[in-house]
CSV table of C-alpha atoms and ligand atoms in Angstrom, one decimal:
chain,number,residue,atom,x,y,z
A,1,MET,CA,-6.7,9.2,30.9
A,2,ARG,CA,-4.9,11.5,27.8
A,3,LYS,CA,-4.2,9.0,24.7
A,4,GLU,CA,-1.2,10.2,24.5
A,5,GLU,CA,-0.7,8.4,27.8
A,6,ALA,CA,-2.7,5.9,26.8
A,7,ALA,CA,-0.2,5.0,24.1
A,8,PRO,CA,2.2,1.7,24.4
A,9,ARG,CA,6.0,3.2,23.3
A,10,ILE,CA,6.6,-0.5,22.8
A,11,PRO,CA,4.8,0.5,18.9
A,12,VAL,CA,2.6,-3.2,17.8
A,13,HIS,CA,3.4,-2.1,14.2
A,14,VAL,CA,6.4,-1.4,12.5
A,15,ALA,CA,7.2,-1.1,8.7
A,16,ILE,CA,10.0,-0.3,6.6
A,17,ILE,CA,10.8,0.8,3.7
A,18,MET,CA,14.6,-0.4,3.3
A,19,ASP,CA,16.4,1.5,1.3
A,20,GLY,CA,20.1,1.8,0.5
A,21,ASN,CA,21.4,-1.5,-0.8
A,22,GLY,CA,22.9,0.1,-4.4
A,23,ARG,CA,24.5,3.2,-3.2
A,24,TRP,CA,25.9,0.3,0.1
A,25,ALA,CA,27.7,-2.0,-2.7
A,26,LYS,CA,28.4,0.8,-4.6
A,27,ARG,CA,30.1,2.7,-1.8
A,28,ARG,CA,32.0,-1.1,-1.5
A,29,GLY,CA,33.4,-1.3,-4.7
A,30,LEU,CA,30.3,-4.3,-5.2
A,31,PRO,CA,28.1,-5.6,-7.5
A,32,ARG,CA,24.2,-4.5,-6.9
A,33,LEU,CA,23.5,-7.5,-5.4
A,34,LYS,CA,25.8,-7.6,-3.2
A,35,GLY,CA,23.6,-4.7,-1.2
A,36,HIS,CA,20.7,-7.0,-1.8
A,37,GLN,CA,22.6,-9.7,0.0
A,38,GLU,CA,24.4,-7.5,3.0
A,39,GLY,CA,20.2,-6.5,2.7
A,40,ALA,CA,19.3,-9.5,3.0
A,41,GLU,CA,21.0,-10.0,6.2
A,42,SER,CA,19.5,-7.0,7.6
A,43,VAL,CA,16.4,-8.4,7.6
A,44,ARG,CA,16.7,-11.7,9.2
A,45,ALA,CA,18.3,-9.5,11.9
A,46,ILE,CA,15.2,-6.8,11.9
A,47,ILE,CA,13.3,-10.0,12.3
A,48,ARG,CA,15.2,-10.8,16.1
A,49,ALA,CA,15.4,-7.8,17.6
A,50,CYS,CA,11.5,-7.2,16.5
A,51,ARG,CA,11.0,-10.4,18.2
A,52,ASN,CA,13.7,-9.8,21.7
A,53,ALA,CA,12.1,-5.4,21.8
A,54,GLY,CA,8.4,-6.8,21.6
A,55,VAL,CA,7.2,-6.2,18.8
A,56,LYS,CA,4.0,-8.3,17.1
A,57,TYR,CA,3.6,-7.1,13.0
A,58,LEU,CA,7.0,-6.1,11.0
A,59,THR,CA,6.3,-5.0,7.9
A,60,LEU,CA,8.5,-4.8,5.2
A,61,TYR,CA,9.1,-3.5,1.8
A,62,ALA,CA,10.3,-5.5,-0.2
A,63,PHE,CA,9.5,-5.0,-3.8
A,64,SER,CA,7.8,-2.2,-5.5
A,65,VAL,CA,4.9,-1.9,-8.4
A,66,GLU,CA,7.4,0.3,-9.7
A,67,ASN,CA,10.7,-2.1,-9.5
A,68,TRP,CA,9.9,-4.0,-12.2
A,69,VAL,CA,11.4,-1.3,-15.1
A,70,ARG,CA,14.4,-2.5,-12.5
A,71,PRO,CA,17.2,-4.4,-15.1
A,72,ARG,CA,15.9,-7.7,-15.9
A,73,ALA,CA,19.4,-9.9,-13.8
A,74,GLU,CA,19.0,-7.6,-10.6
A,75,ILE,CA,14.9,-7.9,-10.9
A,76,ARG,CA,15.3,-12.1,-10.7
A,77,GLY,CA,18.8,-11.8,-8.2
A,78,LEU,CA,16.3,-9.9,-5.8
A,79,MET,CA,13.5,-13.5,-6.6
A,80,MET,CA,16.1,-15.3,-6.1
A,81,LEU,CA,17.3,-14.4,-2.5
A,82,LEU,CA,13.7,-14.3,-1.7
A,83,LYS,CA,13.4,-17.3,-1.7
A,84,ARG,CA,16.8,-18.4,-0.1
A,85,PHE,CA,15.2,-16.3,2.3
A,86,LEU,CA,11.7,-18.1,3.1
A,87,SER,CA,13.8,-21.3,3.5
A,88,ARG,CA,16.0,-20.1,5.6
A,89,GLN,CA,13.4,-18.7,7.6
A,90,GLU,CA,10.6,-21.2,7.6
A,91,TYR,CA,12.4,-23.0,10.3
A,92,GLU,CA,12.4,-19.4,12.3
A,93,LEU,CA,8.8,-18.9,11.8
A,94,HIS,CA,7.6,-22.1,12.9
A,95,GLU,CA,10.2,-22.2,16.1
A,96,ASN,CA,8.5,-18.5,17.2
A,97,LYS,CA,5.0,-18.9,15.8
A,98,VAL,CA,5.6,-15.6,13.7
A,99,ARG,CA,2.7,-15.4,10.5
A,100,LEU,CA,3.9,-14.7,7.2
A,101,ARG,CA,1.6,-12.9,4.8
A,102,VAL,CA,1.9,-11.2,1.1
A,103,ILE,CA,0.6,-8.1,0.8
A,104,GLY,CA,0.7,-6.5,-3.0
A,105,ARG,CA,-0.2,-7.9,-6.6
A,106,LEU,CA,1.0,-11.0,-5.8
A,107,ALA,CA,-0.6,-13.2,-8.4
A,108,ASP,CA,3.6,-10.6,-11.0
A,109,LEU,CA,5.6,-12.1,-9.3
A,110,PRO,CA,7.1,-15.7,-11.4
A,111,PRO,CA,5.3,-18.7,-10.4
A,112,GLU,CA,7.4,-20.2,-8.7
A,113,ILE,CA,8.3,-17.5,-6.3
A,114,GLN,CA,4.5,-17.0,-5.4
A,115,ARG,CA,4.1,-21.3,-4.9
A,116,GLU,CA,6.3,-20.6,-2.2
A,117,LEU,CA,5.5,-17.7,-0.4
A,118,LYS,CA,1.7,-19.6,-0.4
A,119,ARG,CA,3.1,-22.7,0.8
A,120,VAL,CA,5.0,-21.1,4.4
A,121,MET,CA,1.9,-18.5,4.9
A,122,LYS,CA,-0.9,-21.9,4.7
A,123,ALA,CA,1.3,-23.2,7.2
A,124,THR,CA,1.5,-20.4,9.7
A,125,GLU,CA,-1.8,-18.8,9.6
A,126,ARG,CA,-2.3,-20.2,12.4
A,127,TYR,CA,0.4,-18.4,15.0
A,128,ASP,CA,-0.4,-15.5,16.2
A,129,ALA,CA,2.5,-14.4,18.2
A,130,GLY,CA,3.5,-11.7,15.2
A,131,GLN,CA,3.4,-11.6,12.0
A,132,LEU,CA,5.8,-10.5,9.1
A,133,ILE,CA,3.9,-8.9,6.1
A,134,LEU,CA,6.1,-8.6,2.9
A,135,ALA,CA,5.1,-6.3,0.7
A,136,LEU,CA,6.3,-7.8,-2.7
A,137,SER,CA,5.0,-5.7,-6.2
A,138,TYR,CA,3.4,-4.0,-3.8
A,139,GLY,CA,2.1,0.0,-4.4
A,140,GLY,CA,0.3,1.7,-1.7
A,141,ARG,CA,-1.9,3.7,-4.6
A,142,ALA,CA,-2.4,0.2,-6.5
A,143,GLU,CA,-4.0,-0.8,-3.3
A,144,LEU,CA,-6.4,1.8,-3.1
A,145,SER,CA,-7.0,0.8,-6.8
A,146,ASP,CA,-8.0,-3.1,-5.3
A,147,ALA,CA,-10.0,-2.0,-3.2
A,148,VAL,CA,-12.5,0.4,-4.8
A,149,ARG,CA,-12.1,-2.0,-7.7
A,150,ARG,CA,-13.3,-4.8,-5.1
A,151,ILE,CA,-15.9,-2.3,-3.3
A,152,ALA,CA,-17.4,-1.1,-7.2
A,153,ARG,CA,-18.2,-4.8,-7.9
A,154,ARG,CA,-19.5,-5.2,-4.6
A,155,VAL,CA,-22.4,-1.8,-4.7
A,156,ARG,CA,-22.8,-3.3,-8.3
A,157,ASP,CA,-24.1,-6.6,-6.8
A,158,GLY,CA,-26.2,-5.1,-4.4
A,159,GLU,CA,-24.3,-6.6,-1.5
A,160,ILE,CA,-23.4,-2.8,-0.2
A,161,GLU,CA,-25.4,0.6,0.0
A,162,PRO,CA,-22.4,3.2,-2.1
A,163,GLY,CA,-23.7,6.1,1.0
A,164,ASP,CA,-22.1,2.4,2.9
A,165,VAL,CA,-18.8,2.8,1.6
A,166,ASP,CA,-16.7,5.6,4.5
A,167,GLU,CA,-13.6,4.5,5.5
A,168,LYS,CA,-14.9,1.0,7.3
A,169,ALA,CA,-15.9,-0.1,4.7
A,170,ILE,CA,-13.1,1.3,2.7
A,171,ALA,CA,-9.9,-0.6,5.4
A,172,ALA,CA,-11.6,-3.3,5.5
A,173,HIS,CA,-11.1,-3.7,1.4
A,174,LEU,CA,-7.3,-3.3,1.7
A,175,TYR,CA,-4.5,-6.1,1.6
A,176,ALA,CA,-5.0,-7.2,5.3
A,177,PRO,CA,-7.4,-5.7,6.9
A,178,ASP,CA,-7.4,-7.1,9.7
A,179,VAL,CA,-3.9,-5.3,10.8
A,180,PRO,CA,-3.6,-2.8,12.6
A,181,ASP,CA,-1.9,0.8,11.4
A,182,PRO,CA,2.2,0.3,11.5
A,183,ASP,CA,2.9,3.0,14.9
A,184,LEU,CA,6.4,3.6,13.7
A,185,MET,CA,7.4,3.5,9.7
A,186,ILE,CA,10.5,3.4,9.0
A,187,ARG,CA,13.2,4.5,6.1
A,188,THR,CA,16.8,3.9,6.2
A,189,SER,CA,18.9,6.1,3.6
A,190,GLY,CA,18.6,9.4,4.2
A,191,GLU,CA,15.7,9.8,1.4
A,192,LEU,CA,13.0,11.5,2.7
A,193,ARG,CA,9.4,10.3,1.4
A,194,ILE,CA,7.0,7.5,1.7
A,195,SER,CA,7.5,6.5,-2.0
A,196,ASN,CA,4.0,4.5,-2.7
A,197,PHE,CA,4.7,3.1,0.5
A,198,LEU,CA,0.7,2.2,2.9
A,199,LEU,CA,-0.5,5.1,1.4
A,200,TRP,CA,-4.0,5.2,3.4
A,201,GLN,CA,-2.6,2.4,6.8
A,202,LEU,CA,0.3,6.0,7.6
A,203,SER,CA,-2.3,8.9,7.8
A,204,TYR,CA,-0.6,8.5,12.5
A,205,SER,CA,1.5,6.6,11.9
A,206,GLU,CA,5.1,8.2,13.2
A,207,LEU,CA,8.0,8.5,10.8
A,208,TYR,CA,11.2,7.5,11.6
A,209,PHE,CA,14.5,8.5,8.7
A,210,THR,CA,17.7,7.6,8.9
A,211,ASP,CA,21.4,8.4,7.5
A,212,VAL,CA,22.1,4.9,7.7
A,213,LEU,CA,22.0,2.4,4.2
A,214,TRP,CA,19.6,-0.7,5.1
A,215,PRO,CA,22.5,-3.2,5.6
A,216,ASP,CA,24.3,-1.7,8.1
A,217,PHE,CA,20.8,-1.0,9.6
A,218,ARG,CA,20.8,-3.8,12.5
A,219,GLU,CA,19.4,-5.1,16.3
A,220,PRO,CA,21.5,-1.3,17.2
A,221,GLN,CA,20.3,1.0,14.5
A,222,PHE,CA,17.1,-1.0,15.1
A,223,ARG,CA,16.8,0.1,19.3
A,224,GLU,CA,17.5,3.8,18.7
A,225,ALA,CA,14.1,4.0,16.6
A,226,LEU,CA,11.9,2.4,19.1
A,227,ALA,CA,13.5,4.6,21.7
A,228,GLU,CA,12.9,8.1,19.8
A,229,TYR,CA,9.4,6.7,19.1
A,230,ALA,CA,9.4,6.0,23.4
A,231,ARG,CA,9.9,10.0,23.5
A,232,ARG,CA,7.9,11.3,21.3
A,233,HIS,CA,3.8,12.3,21.9
A,234,ARG,CA,1.5,11.2,20.2
A,235,ARG,CA,-1.0,13.3,19.9
A,236,PHE,CA,-3.9,12.0,16.8
A,237,GLY,CA,-4.8,15.4,16.4
A,238,ASP,CA,-5.8,15.8,20.5
A,239,ILE,CA,-5.4,19.2,21.6
A,240,GLU,CA,-1.7,19.1,24.5
B,1,LIG,C1,16.7,-0.8,-1.5
B,1,LIG,O1,18.2,-0.8,-1.9
B,1,LIG,C2,15.8,-1.5,-1.6
B,1,LIG,C3,14.8,-2.7,-2.5
B,1,LIG,C4,14.1,-3.3,-3.9
B,1,LIG,C5,14.4,-3.8,-1.7
B,1,LIG,C6,15.2,-4.9,-1.0
B,1,LIG,C7,15.4,-6.1,-0.9
B,1,LIG,C8,15.9,-6.3,0.3
B,1,LIG,C9,16.0,-6.2,1.7
B,1,LIG,C10,16.3,-8.3,0.2
B,1,LIG,C11,16.0,-8.9,0.0
B,1,LIG,C12,14.5,-8.8,0.0
B,1,LIG,C13,14.6,-10.0,1.2
B,1,LIG,C14,12.9,-9.7,1.7
B,1,LIG,C15,15.3,-11.4,1.8
B,1,LIG,P1,17.8,-0.3,-3.2
B,1,LIG,O2,18.4,-0.9,-4.2
B,1,LIG,O3,17.0,1.4,-3.7
B,1,LIG,O4,19.6,0.8,-2.7
B,1,LIG,P2,19.7,1.7,-3.8
B,1,LIG,O5,18.8,2.9,-3.3
B,1,LIG,O6,21.1,2.8,-2.9
B,1,LIG,O7,20.2,2.0,-5.4
């Protein structure tokens, strides 16, 4: 069977760069935090939409390593929203047997947020109906640097040979090595960039860009992205 025929039409893993909260608020003359607040509602809607569509893994770029330069009040607001999101979402995670995971430099986050995240991650770690993966203080280059550092230590300690450092070894040292690469990456708000998101994992992903701002991105817009994904042929560098 040809590879494109074998590829499932529903992506197993969808990764999203949630962009445009600030612009959404600005257009309405509202403070930026209102945009993030409405963006958090989109997060909940898209988690439900994934469940309805049968998408098993959802990775959300919730806070990048670069985001730390934002005004302190905005960072505080985002952390507060994250905390509120966790407490509101926990029931649904249990109810639907969805595992919560975090990729990124968790230790950079405020201790209180780290505690909450770790608690929910622990409480859901045995669930296998789906995974919600939050990228927090995440950067693709940071992830690769962290992986290379860990590999270098293992080589130094004689656990692996330099000749063993291949693609498989690098992939095995990423933050969530058992998670399949995203089949589809969505970015909202009209920006056509990857912005340091999942640099290794997006190598063969379908990319979908939409002008819709993240707070306006709900189930119908998500369905449109899935429909576009289904229309595309996935060739993995193979010939027609
Ligand atoms: C981009 O909008 C979005 C973010 C920096 C963070 C995403 C955060 C949320 C959706 C809310 C909370 C998250 C969770 C998981 C509950 P922007 O501020 O860069 O928008 P702009 O480019 O229009 O200024």
